[in-house]
Each structure stands twice: as C-alpha cells, then as structure tokens.
XYZ file of N, CA and C in Angstrom:
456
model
N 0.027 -5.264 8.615
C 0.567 -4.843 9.889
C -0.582 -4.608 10.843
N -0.265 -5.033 12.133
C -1.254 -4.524 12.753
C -1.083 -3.974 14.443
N -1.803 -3.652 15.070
C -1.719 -3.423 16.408
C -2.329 -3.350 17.517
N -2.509 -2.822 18.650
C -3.615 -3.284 19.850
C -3.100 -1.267 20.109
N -4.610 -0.868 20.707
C -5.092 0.300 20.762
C -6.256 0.254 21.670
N -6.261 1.385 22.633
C -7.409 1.526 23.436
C -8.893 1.615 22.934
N -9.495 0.623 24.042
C -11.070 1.004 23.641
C -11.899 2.435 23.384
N -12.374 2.123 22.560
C -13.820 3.416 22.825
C -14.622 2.967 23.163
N -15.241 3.846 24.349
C -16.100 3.918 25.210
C -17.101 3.943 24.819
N -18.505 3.798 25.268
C -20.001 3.880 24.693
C -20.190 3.704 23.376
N -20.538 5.038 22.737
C -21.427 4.179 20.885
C -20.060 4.177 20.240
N -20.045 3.220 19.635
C -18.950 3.165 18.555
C -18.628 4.218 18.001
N -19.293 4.382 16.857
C -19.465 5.459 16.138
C -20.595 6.423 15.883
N -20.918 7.563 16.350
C -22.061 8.102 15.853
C -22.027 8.292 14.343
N -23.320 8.400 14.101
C -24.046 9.147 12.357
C -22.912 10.120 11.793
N -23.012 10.504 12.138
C -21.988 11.697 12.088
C -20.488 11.293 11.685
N -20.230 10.630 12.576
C -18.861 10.344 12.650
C -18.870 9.253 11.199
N -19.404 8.320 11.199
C -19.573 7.895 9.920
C -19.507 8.279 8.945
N -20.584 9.429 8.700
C -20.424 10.270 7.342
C -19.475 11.096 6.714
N -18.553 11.134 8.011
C -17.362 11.925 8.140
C -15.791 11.042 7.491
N -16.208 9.910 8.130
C -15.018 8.481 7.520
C -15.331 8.715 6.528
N -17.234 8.429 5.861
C -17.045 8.136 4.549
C -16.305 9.322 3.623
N -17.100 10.592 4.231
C -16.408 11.659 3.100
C -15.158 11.766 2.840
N -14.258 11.080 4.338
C -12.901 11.232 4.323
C -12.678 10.169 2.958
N -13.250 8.645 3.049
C -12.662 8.171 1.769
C -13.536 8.770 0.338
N -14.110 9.255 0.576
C -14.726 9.482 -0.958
C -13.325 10.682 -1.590
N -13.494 11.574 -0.871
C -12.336 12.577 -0.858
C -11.095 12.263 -1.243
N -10.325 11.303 -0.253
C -9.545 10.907 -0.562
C -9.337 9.478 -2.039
N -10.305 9.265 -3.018
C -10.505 8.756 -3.808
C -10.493 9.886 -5.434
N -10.930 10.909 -4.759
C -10.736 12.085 -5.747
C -10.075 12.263 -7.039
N -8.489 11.846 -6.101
C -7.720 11.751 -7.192
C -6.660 10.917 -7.225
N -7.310 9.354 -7.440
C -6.688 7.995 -7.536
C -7.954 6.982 -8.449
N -7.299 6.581 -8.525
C -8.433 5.245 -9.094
C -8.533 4.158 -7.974
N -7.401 4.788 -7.007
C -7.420 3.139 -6.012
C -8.709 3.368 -5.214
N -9.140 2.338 -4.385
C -10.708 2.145 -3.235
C -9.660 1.870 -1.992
N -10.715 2.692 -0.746
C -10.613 2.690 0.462
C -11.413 2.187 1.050
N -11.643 0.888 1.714
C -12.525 0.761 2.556
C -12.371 0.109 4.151
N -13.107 0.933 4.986
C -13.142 0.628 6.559
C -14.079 -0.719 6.882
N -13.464 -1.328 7.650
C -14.232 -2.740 8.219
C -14.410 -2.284 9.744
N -15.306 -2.318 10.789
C -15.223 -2.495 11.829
C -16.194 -3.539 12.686
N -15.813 -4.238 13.408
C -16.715 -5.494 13.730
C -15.994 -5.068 15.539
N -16.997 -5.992 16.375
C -16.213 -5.776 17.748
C -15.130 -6.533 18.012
N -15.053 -8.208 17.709
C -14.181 -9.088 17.942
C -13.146 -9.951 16.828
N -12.216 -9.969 16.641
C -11.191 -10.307 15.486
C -11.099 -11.778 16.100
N -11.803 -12.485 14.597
C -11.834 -14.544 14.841
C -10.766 -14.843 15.058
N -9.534 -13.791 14.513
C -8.038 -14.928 14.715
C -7.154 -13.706 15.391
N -5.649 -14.707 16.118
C -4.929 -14.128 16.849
C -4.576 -13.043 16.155
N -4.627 -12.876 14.697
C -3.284 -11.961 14.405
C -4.756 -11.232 12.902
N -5.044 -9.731 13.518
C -5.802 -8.886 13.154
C -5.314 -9.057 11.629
N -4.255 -9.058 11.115
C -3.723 -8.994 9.664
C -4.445 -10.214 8.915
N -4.484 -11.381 9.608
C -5.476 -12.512 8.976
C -6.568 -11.856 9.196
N -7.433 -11.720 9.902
C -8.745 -11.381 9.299
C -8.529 -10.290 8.605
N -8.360 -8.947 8.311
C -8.197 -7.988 7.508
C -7.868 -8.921 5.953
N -7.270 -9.878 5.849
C -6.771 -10.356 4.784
C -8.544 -10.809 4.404
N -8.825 -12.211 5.139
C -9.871 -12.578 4.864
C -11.044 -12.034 4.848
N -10.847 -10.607 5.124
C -12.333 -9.510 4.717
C -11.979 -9.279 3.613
N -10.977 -8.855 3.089
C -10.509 -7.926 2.198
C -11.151 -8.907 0.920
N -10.744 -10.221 0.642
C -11.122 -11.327 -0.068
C -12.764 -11.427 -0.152
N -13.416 -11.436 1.108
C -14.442 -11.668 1.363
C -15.550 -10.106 0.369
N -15.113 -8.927 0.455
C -15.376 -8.204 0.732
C -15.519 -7.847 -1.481
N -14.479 -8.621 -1.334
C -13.551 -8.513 -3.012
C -13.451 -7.469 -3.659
N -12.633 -6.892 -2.734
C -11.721 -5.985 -3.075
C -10.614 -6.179 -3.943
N -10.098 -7.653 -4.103
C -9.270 -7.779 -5.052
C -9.680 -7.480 -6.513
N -10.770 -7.063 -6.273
C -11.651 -7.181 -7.696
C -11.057 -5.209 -8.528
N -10.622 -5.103 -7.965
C -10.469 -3.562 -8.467
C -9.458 -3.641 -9.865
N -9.372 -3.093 -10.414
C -8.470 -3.123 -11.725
C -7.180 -3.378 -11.938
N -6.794 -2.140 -11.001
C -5.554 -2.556 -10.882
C -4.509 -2.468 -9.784
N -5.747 -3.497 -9.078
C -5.051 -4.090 -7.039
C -4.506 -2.973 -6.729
N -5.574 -2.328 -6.216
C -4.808 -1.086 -5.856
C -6.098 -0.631 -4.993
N -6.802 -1.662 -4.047
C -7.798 -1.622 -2.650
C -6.872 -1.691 -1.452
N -7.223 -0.763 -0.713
C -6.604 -0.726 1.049
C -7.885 -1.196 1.773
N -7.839 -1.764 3.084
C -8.817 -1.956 3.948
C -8.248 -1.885 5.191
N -8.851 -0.894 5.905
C -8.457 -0.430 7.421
C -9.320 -1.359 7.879
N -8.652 -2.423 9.096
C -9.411 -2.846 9.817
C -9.352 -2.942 11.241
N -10.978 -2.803 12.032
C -10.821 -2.555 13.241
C -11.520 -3.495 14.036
N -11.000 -4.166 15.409
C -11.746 -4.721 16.231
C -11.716 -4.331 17.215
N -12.682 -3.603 17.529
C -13.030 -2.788 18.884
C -12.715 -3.481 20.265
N -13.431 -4.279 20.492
C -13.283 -5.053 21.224
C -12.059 -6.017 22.223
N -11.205 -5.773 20.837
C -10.131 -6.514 21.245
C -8.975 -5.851 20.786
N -9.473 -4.591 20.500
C -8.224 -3.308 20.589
C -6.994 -3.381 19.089
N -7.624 -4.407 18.292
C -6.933 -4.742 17.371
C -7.336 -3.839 16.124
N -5.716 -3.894 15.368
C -6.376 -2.806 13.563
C -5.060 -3.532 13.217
N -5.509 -3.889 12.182
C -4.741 -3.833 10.591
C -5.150 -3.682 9.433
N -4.200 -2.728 8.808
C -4.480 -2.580 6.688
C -3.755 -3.567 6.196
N -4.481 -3.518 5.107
C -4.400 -4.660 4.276
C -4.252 -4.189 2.640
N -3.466 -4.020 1.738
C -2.904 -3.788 0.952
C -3.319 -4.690 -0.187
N -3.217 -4.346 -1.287
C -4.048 -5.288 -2.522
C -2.793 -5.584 -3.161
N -2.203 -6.197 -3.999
C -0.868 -6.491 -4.484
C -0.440 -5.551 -4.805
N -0.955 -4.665 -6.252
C -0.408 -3.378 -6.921
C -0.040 -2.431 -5.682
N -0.370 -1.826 -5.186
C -0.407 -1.048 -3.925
C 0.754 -1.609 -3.097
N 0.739 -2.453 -2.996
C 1.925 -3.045 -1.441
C 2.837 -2.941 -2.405
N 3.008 -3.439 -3.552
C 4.584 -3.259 -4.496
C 4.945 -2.185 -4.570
N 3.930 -1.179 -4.332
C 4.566 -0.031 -4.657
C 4.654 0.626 -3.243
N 4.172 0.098 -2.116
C 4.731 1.104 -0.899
C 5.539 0.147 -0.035
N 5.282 -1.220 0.029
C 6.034 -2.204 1.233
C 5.357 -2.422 2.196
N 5.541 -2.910 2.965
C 5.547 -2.925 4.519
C 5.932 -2.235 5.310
N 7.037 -1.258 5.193
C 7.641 -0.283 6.045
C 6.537 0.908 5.600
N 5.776 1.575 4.665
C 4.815 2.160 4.654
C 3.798 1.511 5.319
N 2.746 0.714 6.110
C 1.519 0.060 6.442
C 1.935 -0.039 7.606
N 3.185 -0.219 8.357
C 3.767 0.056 9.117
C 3.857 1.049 10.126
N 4.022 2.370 9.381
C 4.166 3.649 9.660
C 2.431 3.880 9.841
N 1.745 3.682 8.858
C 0.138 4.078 8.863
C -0.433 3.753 10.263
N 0.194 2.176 10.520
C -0.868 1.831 11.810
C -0.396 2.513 12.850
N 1.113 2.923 12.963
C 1.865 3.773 14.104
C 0.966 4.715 14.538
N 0.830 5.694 13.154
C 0.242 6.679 13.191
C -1.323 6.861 13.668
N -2.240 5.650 12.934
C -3.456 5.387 13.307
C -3.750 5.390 14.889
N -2.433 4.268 15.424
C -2.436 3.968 16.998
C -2.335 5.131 17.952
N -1.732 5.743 17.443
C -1.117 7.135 18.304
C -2.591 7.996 18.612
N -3.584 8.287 17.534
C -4.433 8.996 17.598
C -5.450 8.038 18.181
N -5.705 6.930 18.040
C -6.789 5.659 19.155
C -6.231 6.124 20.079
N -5.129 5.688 20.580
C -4.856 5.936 21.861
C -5.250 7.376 22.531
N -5.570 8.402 21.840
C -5.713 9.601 22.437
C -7.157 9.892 22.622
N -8.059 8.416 22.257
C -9.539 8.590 21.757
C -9.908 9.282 20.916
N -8.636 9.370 19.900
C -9.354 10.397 18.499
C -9.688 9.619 17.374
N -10.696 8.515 18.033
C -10.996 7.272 16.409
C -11.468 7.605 15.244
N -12.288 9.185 15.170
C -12.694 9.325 14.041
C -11.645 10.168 13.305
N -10.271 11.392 13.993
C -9.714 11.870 13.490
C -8.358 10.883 13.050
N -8.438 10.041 13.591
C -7.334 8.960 13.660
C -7.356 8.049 12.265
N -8.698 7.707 12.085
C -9.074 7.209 10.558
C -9.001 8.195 9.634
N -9.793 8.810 9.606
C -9.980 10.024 8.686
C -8.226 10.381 8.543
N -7.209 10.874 9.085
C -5.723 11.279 8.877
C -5.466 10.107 8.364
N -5.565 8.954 8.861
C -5.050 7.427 7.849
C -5.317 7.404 6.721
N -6.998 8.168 6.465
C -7.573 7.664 4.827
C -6.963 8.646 3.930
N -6.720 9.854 4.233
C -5.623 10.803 3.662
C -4.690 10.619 3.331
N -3.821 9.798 4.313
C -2.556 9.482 3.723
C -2.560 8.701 2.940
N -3.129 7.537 3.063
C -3.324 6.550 1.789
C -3.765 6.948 0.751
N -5.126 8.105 0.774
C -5.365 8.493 -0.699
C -4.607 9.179 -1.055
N -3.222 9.909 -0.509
C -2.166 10.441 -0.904
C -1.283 9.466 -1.769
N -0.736 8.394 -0.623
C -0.119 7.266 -1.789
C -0.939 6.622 -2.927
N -1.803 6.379 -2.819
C -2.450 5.778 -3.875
C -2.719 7.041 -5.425
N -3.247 8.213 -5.076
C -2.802 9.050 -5.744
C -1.395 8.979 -6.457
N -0.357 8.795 -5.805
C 1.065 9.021 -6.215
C 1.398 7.806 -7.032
N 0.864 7.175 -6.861
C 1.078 5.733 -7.672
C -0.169 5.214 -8.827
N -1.674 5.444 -8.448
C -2.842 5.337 -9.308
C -3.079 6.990 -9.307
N -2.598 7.260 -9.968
C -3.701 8.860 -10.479
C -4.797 8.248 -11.041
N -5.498 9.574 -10.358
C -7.252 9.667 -11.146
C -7.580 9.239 -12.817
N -7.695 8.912 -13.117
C -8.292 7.780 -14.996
C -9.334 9.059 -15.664
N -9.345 10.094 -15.101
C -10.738 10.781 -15.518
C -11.908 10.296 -16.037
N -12.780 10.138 -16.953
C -13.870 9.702 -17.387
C -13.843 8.078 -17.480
N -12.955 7.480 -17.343
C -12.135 6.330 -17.576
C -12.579 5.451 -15.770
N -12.404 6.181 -14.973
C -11.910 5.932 -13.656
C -13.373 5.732 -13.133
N -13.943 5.076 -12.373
C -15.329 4.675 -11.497
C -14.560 4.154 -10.225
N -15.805 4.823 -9.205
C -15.575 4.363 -7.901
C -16.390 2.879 -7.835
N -15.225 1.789 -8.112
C -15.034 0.267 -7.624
C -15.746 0.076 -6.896
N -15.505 0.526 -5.311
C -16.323 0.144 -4.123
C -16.983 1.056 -3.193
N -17.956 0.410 -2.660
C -18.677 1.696 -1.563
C -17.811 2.254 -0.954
N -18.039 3.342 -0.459
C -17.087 4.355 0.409
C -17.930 4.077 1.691
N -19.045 3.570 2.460
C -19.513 3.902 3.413
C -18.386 2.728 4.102
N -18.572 3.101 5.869
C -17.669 2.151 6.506
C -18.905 0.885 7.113
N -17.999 -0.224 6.952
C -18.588 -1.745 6.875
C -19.048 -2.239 8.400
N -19.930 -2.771 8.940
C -19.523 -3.023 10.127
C -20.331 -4.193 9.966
N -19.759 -5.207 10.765
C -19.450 -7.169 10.808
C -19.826 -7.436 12.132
C-alpha cells in the first residue's frame, strides 16, 4: 500500500532522529523474531511506490528471514511517496486491510511534519503485530537484519 505525503523541509533526517528510528526498530524487535527495516532515498524509479518498496525489499533480501516475516517502510522524499511492504508469512497473517491502515496512520503524522514520530508509531505497531504472530524464539531468535535506517 502506499501514499503521497508532504515534504520535509531542509535535512532529512538529523543524527538523532536516526538513532531514534533505529532504537524504535530494535525495540520494537524485542519481542518478535520478525525484522523491521526503513528505506529512504529522495526519488521513487516507478509510478507506484509499492513496486519499488517490493524491489528493495528483494534487493535488500529481506526475504531471507526464516520465517517471511520482514516489513520494509518505504520512503521517497522527494516525491512524497511511502509504502510497506510485507514478506509473505506476515501479509497472511495481517492482509492488506492492516498495511492499509499503517500507511493511513503513517500519512496523518507526515502530514503534520512529524516524520520521525510518524515512523517510530508505525515501527511499534508493526512490532506489535509481528509480536502477535512471531513471538520472540529466545536464545533461538537472532536479529536477521540491521536495524539502522537505509538511505538509496
């Protein structure tokens, strides 16, 4: 799913604000086995943000997780575009009418220029579902993929 959302102005993201996404996904990884990861680049190659989010997600290989159960928030600044992108295990178990609701929610807070509280509340909720569906593996369980956010 995806959508068009107001620019941010000047630096993308500060230091800060970064370390803050990441902790949001490390956190929210706590207690799931599933991976969260943020893409942000300025310009999206194709009309429809959900294809590239797809073709990062691949690129990125995230499918590689155990048991498909990688999200990837993606953002193009530039062109006001975001879509998540769901790994198979994960989308069977929430749909489309969940990823749906996420970007609503994501959009609502862009639009208010709250990009870092706007992600950070997204990566929560997802490590909520993913929790509810992958609980934590304990000694069993390794963090799959970097938590820092990607930028293209």
């Amino acid at each position: 799913m995806f959508t068009l959302f107001r620019r941010k102005s000047i630096a993308l993201f500060s230091t800060e604000e970064k370390e803050t996404i990441a902790a949001a996904i490390s956190q929210a990884e706590q207690k799931t086995s599933g991976e969260i990861r943020v893409f942000i680049e300025n310009k999206c190659r194709f009309v429809d943000a959900t294809d590239r989010a797809a073709e990062l997600f691949w690129q990125l290989q995230m499918q590689n997780t155990n048991a498909r159960n990688g999200v990837l928030l993606y953002l193009a600044i530039e062109d006001r575009q975001l879509a998540i992108w769901g790994d198979q295990g994960i989308h069977d178990k929430l749909g489309s009418d969940y990823w749906t609701k996420q970007v609503s929610l994501i959009s609502s807070a862009f639009n208010q220029n709250n990009y870092t509280l706007g992600l950070c509340q997204c990566i929560h909720q997802i490590g909520k579902a993913l929790e509810m569906h992958f609980p934590y593996q304990g000694d069993a369980d390794k963090n799959e993929l970097d938590n820092e956010v990607v930028f293209g």
